[in-house]
XYZ file of C-alpha atoms in Angstrom:
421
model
C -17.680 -33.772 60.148
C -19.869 -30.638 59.625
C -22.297 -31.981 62.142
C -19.144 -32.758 64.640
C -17.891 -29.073 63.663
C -21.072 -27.262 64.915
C -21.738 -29.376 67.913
C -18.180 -28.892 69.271
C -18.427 -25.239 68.335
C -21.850 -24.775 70.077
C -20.584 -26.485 73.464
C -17.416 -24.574 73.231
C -19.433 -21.320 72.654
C -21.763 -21.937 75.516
C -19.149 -22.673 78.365
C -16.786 -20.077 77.112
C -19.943 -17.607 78.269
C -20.764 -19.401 81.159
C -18.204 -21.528 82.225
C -14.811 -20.015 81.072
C -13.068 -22.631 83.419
C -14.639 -25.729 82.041
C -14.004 -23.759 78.847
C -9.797 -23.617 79.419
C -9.669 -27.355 80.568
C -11.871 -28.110 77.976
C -9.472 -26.731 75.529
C -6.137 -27.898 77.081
C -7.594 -32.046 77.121
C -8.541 -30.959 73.342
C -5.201 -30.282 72.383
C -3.866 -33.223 74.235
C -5.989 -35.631 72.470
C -4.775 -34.502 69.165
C -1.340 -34.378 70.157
C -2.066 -38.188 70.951
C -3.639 -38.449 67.879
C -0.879 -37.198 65.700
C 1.674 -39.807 67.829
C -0.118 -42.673 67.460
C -2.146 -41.939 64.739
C -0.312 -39.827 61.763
C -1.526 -38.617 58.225
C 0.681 -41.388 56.793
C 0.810 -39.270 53.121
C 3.142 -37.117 54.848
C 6.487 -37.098 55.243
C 8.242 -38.457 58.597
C 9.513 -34.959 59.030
C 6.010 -33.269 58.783
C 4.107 -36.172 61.119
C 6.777 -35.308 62.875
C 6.402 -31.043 63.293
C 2.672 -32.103 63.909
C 3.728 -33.530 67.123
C 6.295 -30.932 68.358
C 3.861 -27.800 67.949
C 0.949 -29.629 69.630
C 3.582 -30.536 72.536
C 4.501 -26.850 72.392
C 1.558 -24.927 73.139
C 0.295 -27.816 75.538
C 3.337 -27.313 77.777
C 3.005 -23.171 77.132
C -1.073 -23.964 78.441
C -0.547 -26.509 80.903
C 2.209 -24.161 82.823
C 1.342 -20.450 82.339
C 2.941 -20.360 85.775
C 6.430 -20.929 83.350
C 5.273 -19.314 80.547
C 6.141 -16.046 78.599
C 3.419 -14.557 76.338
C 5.142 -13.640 72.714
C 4.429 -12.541 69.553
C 5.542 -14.606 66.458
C 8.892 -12.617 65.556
C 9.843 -12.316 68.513
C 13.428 -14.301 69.061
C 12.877 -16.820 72.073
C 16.684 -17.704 72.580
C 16.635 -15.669 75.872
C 13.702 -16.816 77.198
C 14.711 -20.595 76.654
C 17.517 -19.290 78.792
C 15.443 -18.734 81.344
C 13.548 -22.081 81.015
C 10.424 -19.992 79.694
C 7.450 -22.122 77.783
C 6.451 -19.715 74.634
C 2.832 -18.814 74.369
C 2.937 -17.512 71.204
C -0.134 -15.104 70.225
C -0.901 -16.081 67.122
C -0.506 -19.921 67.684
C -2.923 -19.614 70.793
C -5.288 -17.967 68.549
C -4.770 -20.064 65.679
C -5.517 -23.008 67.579
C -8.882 -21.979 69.085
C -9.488 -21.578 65.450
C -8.612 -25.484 64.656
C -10.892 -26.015 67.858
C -13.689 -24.599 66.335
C -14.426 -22.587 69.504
C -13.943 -18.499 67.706
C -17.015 -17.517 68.000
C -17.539 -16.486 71.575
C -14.129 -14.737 71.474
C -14.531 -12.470 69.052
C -17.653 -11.892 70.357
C -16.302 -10.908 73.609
C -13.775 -8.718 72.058
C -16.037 -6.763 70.183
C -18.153 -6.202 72.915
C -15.510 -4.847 75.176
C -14.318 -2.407 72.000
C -12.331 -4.018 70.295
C -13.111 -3.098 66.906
C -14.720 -5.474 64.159
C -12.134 -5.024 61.798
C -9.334 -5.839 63.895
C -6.778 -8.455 63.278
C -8.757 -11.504 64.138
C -5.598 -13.494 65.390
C -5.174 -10.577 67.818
C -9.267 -10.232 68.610
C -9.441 -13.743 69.574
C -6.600 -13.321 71.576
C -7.881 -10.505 73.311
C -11.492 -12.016 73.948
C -9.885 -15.027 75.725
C -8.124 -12.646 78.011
C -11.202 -10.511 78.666
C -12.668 -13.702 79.951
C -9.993 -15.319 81.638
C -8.911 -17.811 79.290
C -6.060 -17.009 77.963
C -3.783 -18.512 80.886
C -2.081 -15.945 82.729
C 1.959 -16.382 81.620
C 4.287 -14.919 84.097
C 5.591 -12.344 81.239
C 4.993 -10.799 78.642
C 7.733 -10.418 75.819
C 7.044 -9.340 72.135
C 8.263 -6.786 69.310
C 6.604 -4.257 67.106
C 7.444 -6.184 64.178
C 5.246 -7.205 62.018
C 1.772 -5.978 63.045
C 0.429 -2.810 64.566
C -1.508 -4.668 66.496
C 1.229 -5.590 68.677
C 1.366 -2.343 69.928
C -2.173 -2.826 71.518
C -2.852 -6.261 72.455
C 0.079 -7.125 74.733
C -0.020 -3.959 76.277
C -3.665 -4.007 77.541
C -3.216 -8.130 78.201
C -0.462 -6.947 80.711
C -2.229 -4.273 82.544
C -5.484 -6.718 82.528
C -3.764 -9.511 84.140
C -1.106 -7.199 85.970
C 1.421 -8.930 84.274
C 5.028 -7.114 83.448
C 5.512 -6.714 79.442
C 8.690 -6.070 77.606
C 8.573 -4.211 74.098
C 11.455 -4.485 71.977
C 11.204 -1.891 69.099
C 12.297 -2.630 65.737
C 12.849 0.601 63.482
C 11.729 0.552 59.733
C 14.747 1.133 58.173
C 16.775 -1.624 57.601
C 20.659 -0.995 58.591
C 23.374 -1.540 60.877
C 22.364 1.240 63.018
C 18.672 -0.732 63.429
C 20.483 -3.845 64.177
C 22.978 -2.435 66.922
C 19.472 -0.531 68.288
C 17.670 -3.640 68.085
C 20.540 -5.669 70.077
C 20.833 -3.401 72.896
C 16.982 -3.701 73.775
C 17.689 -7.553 73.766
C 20.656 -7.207 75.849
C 18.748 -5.430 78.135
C 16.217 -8.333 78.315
C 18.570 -10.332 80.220
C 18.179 -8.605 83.795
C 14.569 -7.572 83.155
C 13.647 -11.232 82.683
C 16.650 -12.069 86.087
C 14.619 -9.270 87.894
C 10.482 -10.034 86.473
C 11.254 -14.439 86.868
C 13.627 -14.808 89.730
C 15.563 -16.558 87.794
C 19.421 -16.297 86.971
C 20.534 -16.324 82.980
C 21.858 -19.775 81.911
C 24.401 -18.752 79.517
C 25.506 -22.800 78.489
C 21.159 -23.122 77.979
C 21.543 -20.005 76.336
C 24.448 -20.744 74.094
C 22.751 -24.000 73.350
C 19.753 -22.596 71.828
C 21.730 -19.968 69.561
C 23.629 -22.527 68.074
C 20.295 -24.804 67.584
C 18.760 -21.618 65.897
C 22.175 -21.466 63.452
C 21.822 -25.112 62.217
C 17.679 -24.871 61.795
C 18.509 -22.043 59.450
C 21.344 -23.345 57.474
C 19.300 -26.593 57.292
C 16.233 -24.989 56.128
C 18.198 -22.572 53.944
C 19.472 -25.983 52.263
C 15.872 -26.904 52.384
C 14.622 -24.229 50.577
C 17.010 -24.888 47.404
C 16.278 -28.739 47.438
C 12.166 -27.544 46.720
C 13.161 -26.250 43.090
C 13.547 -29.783 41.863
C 12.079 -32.028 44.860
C 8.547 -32.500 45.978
C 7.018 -33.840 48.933
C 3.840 -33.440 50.209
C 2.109 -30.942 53.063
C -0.844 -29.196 54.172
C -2.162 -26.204 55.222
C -1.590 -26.749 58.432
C 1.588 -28.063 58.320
C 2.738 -24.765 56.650
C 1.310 -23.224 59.739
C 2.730 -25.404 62.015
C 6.047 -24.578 60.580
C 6.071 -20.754 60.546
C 5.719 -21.155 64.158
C 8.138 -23.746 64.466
C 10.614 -21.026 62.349
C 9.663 -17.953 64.662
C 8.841 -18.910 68.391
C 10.019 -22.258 68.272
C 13.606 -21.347 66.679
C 16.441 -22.099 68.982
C 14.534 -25.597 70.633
C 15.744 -28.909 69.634
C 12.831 -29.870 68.520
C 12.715 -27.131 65.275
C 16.408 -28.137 64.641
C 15.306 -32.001 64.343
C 12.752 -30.869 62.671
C 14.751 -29.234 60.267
C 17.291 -32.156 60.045
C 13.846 -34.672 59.080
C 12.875 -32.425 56.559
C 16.258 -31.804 55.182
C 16.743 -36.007 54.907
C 13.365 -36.285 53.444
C 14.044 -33.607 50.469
C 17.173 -35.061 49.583
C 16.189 -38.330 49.211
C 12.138 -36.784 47.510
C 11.815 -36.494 43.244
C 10.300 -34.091 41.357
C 6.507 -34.338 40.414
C 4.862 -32.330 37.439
C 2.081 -30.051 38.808
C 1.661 -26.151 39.069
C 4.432 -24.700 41.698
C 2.289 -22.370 43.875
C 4.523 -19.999 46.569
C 1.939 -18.110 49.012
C 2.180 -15.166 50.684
C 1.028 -14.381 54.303
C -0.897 -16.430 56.790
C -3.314 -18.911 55.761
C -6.907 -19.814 55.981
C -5.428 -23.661 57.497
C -9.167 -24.598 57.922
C -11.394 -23.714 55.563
C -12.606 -27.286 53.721
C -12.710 -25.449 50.148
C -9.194 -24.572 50.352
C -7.698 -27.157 52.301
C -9.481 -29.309 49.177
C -7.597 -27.854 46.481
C -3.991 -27.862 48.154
C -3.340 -30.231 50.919
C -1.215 -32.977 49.736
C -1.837 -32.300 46.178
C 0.904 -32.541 43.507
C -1.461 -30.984 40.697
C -1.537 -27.691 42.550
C 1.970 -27.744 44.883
C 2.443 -25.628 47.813
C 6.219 -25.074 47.305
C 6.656 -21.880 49.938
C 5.341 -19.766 52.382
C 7.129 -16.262 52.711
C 6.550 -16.137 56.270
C 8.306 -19.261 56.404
C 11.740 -18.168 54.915
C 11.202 -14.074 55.717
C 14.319 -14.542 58.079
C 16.526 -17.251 57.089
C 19.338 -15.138 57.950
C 23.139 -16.298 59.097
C 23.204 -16.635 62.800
C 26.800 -15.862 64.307
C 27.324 -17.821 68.147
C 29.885 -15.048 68.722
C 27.656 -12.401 68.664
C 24.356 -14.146 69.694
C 22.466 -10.841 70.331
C 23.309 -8.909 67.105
C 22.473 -11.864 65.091
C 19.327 -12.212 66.674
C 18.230 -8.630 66.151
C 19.184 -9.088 62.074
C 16.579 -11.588 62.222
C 14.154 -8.634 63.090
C 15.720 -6.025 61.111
C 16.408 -7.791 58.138
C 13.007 -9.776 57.791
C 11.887 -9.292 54.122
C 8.550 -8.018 56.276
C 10.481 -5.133 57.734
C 10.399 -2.160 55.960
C 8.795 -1.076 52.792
C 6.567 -3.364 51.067
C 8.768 -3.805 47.995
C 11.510 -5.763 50.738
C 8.914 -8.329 50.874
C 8.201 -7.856 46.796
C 11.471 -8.438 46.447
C 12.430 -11.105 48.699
C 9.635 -13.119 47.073
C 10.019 -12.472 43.588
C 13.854 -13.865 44.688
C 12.636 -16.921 46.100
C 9.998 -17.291 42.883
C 12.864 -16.936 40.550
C 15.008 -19.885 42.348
C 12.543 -22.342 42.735
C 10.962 -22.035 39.113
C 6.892 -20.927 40.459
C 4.165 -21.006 38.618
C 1.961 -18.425 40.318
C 1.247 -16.768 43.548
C -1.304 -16.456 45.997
C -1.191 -13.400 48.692
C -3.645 -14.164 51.263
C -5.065 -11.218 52.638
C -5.926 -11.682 56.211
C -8.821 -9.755 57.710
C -7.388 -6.692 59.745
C -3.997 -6.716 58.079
C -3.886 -3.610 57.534
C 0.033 -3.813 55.769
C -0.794 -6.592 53.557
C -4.266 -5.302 52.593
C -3.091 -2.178 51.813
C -0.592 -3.277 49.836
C -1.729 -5.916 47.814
C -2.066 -3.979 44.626
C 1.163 -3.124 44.433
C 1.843 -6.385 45.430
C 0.202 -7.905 42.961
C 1.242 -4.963 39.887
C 4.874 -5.588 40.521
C 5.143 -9.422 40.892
C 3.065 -9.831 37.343
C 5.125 -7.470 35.964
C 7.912 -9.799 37.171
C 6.471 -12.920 35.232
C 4.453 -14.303 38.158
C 0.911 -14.571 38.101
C -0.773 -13.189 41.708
C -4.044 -13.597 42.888
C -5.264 -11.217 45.452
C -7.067 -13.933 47.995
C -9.197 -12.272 50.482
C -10.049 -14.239 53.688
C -9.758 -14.840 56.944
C -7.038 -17.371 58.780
C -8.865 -18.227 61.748
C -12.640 -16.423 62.171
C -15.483 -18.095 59.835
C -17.708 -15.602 59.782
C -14.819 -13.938 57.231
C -14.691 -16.340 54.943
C -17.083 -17.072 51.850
C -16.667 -20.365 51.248
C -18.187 -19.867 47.185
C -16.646 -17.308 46.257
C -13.009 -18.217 47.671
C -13.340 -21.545 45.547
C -14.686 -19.768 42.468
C -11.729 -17.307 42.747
C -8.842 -20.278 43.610
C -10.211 -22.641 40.677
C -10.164 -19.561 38.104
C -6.612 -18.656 39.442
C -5.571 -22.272 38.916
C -7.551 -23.030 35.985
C -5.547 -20.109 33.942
C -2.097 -21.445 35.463
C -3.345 -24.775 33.448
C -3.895 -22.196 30.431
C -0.864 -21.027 30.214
């Protein structure tokens, strides 16, 4: 597989230089093939429900890629109800960037970033991003939509993507404080979404499509909510990626049928799962889905468990159909990633407490500025809360962040003193 790894890598790197067309198909028949793969061909020491979200994110960004022409450009927080009203494919940022990562094809783009001045440490999810547009191969959506929340970043990517391509870009703001005030703020810049996206798409609002996808949002989150208490005395196994593929499924995909069948699997396959002894691990942040000495310790292990991701229950929060666009914006306000640190402290240190967790891992992505810069505190207050933290330090997508000895060294001393105590 190493020897597979580098040659893909090395083509990819070479017609991403010189042949960024070849380069885009090259990565769209890429994702198709594993999307086959993962039909026909599923990790059968997974659940139903998780071969299952395999499928639906590969399908996702495939249609997203295949039809930029139908496409909106997002960010991962954004809420995508209105766009599916408009019968908008999401190209979410960090997925697009997250999969050149799982086709081993990084290199070049940060490359290209950097060399147009983007700087080194910048988020790499958003540098990657950015070096595929610089070379024209990031497809060009027909929008752009996204929010500030949860990365400064944001606020500079999507932006200079839209005056690059000349596409329009919509910025909804979401203020730091968390309160009724922020949520009525955050609604009106949604409302006003509607006739930007009549106006920007030609297209007229489909209120039934639109209706449709709040209430699919609604039942994905009580389902998952439901979800979330079954893991304190269920088990069932998943991966790395599949925690990946199902923060994205819980941001950008919320509101599809596909995430609330998703939902529905998972929910059947808890309830009818058993407990297994092992060490309960809940992890913070993104994650590095595809680095080998990781990936090793954790996917579809019951000695070391991943039980929870924060980013994938940071807004599990009551949808009300009556008042689609307020509910939508408490998503945003009310993420435990909004705000001070200690909302995410504490919204994790809750979710700790109720499923019974060993220890916990924050991943600190390179160019995270927020999470790097608060993981002591991070890490001070949820010990002094009972929990064991390590401080990982990494990178989710770029290689050439990543020390491969020292990450394992770290992990197997973190998990080793779990087994201590």
């Amino acid at each position: 597989m190493p020897n597979l790894e580098k040659t893909v890598s090395d083509y990819m790197y070479d017609k991403t230089y010189n042949d960024p067309d070849v380069a885009r198909k090259r990565l769209l028949q890429a994702y198709k093939a594993y999307a086959f793969k993962l039909r026909y061909f599923p990790d059968k020491n997974l659940p139903k429900s998780r071969q299952y979200l395999g499928r639906i994110s590969m399908d996702h960004i495939i249609r997203a890629y295949d039809h930029p022409e139908q496409s909106a450009l997002t960010s991962l927080f954004m809420p995508n109800e209105i766009n599916k009203a408009f019968g908008l494919h999401d190209l979410c940022a960090e997925q697009f960037a997250a999969y050149i990562g799982g086709a081993w094809s990084t290199k070049a783009y940060v490359e290209i970033a950097e060399r147009a001045g983007i700087a080194e440490t910048f988020c790499s999810y958003h540098k990657i991003l950015m070096g595929a547009a610089v070379q024209g191969i990031l497809p060009k959506p027909k929008v752009i939509v996204n929010t500030s929340l949860a990365c400064d970043a944001n606020n500079l990517s999507f932006r200079a993507i839209s005056n690059l391509y000349g596409v329009p870009q919509y910025y909804v703001d979401v203020p730091y404080t968390q309160s009724p005030a922020a949520v009525e703020y955050v609604a009106d810049q949604l409302r006003k979404l509607v006739p930007w996206l009549e106006e920007h798409t030609g297209r007229k609002f489909d209120e039934q499509a639109f209706h449709e996808a709040i209430l699919n949002s609604k039942h994905t989150i009580e389902n998952m909510q439901e979800v979330l208490r079954l893991k304190k005395d269920h088990y069932l196994p998943t991966t790395l990626t599949c925690e990946l593929y199902e923060t994205l499924a819980l941001h950008g995909g919320l509101g599809s049928k596909e995430s609330l069948r998703y939902s529905e699997k998972l929910l059947h396959d808890y309830r009818h799962a058993e407990a297994r002894p092992g060490k309960r691990i809940l992890w913070m942040h993104t994650n590095p889905f595809g680095q080998n000495c990781v990936k090793e310790l954790f996917n579809e292990s019951e000695k070391y468990q991943l039980i929870a991701g924060d980013i994938n229950f940071d807004s599990l929060v009551d949808m009300d159909p009556d008042h689609p666009f307020e509910s939508m914006a408490r998503r945003l306000v009310y993420d435990i990633i909004n705000g001070p640190v200690t909302n995410r402290i504490n919204g994790v240190r809750k979710t700790a407490d109720a499923l019974d967790i060993d220890g916990i891992i924050c991943f600190c992505h390179w160019g995270c500025k927020e999470t790097c810069g608060a993981s002591s505190l991070i890490k001070e207050q949820l010990e002094q809360a009972g929990y064991p933290t390590l401080i990982l330090n990494g990178d989710g997508v770029d290689p050439s962040n990543r020390n491969d000895g020292q990450t394992q060294t770290r992990v197997e001393a973190f998990l080793e003193m779990l087994e201590r105590d």
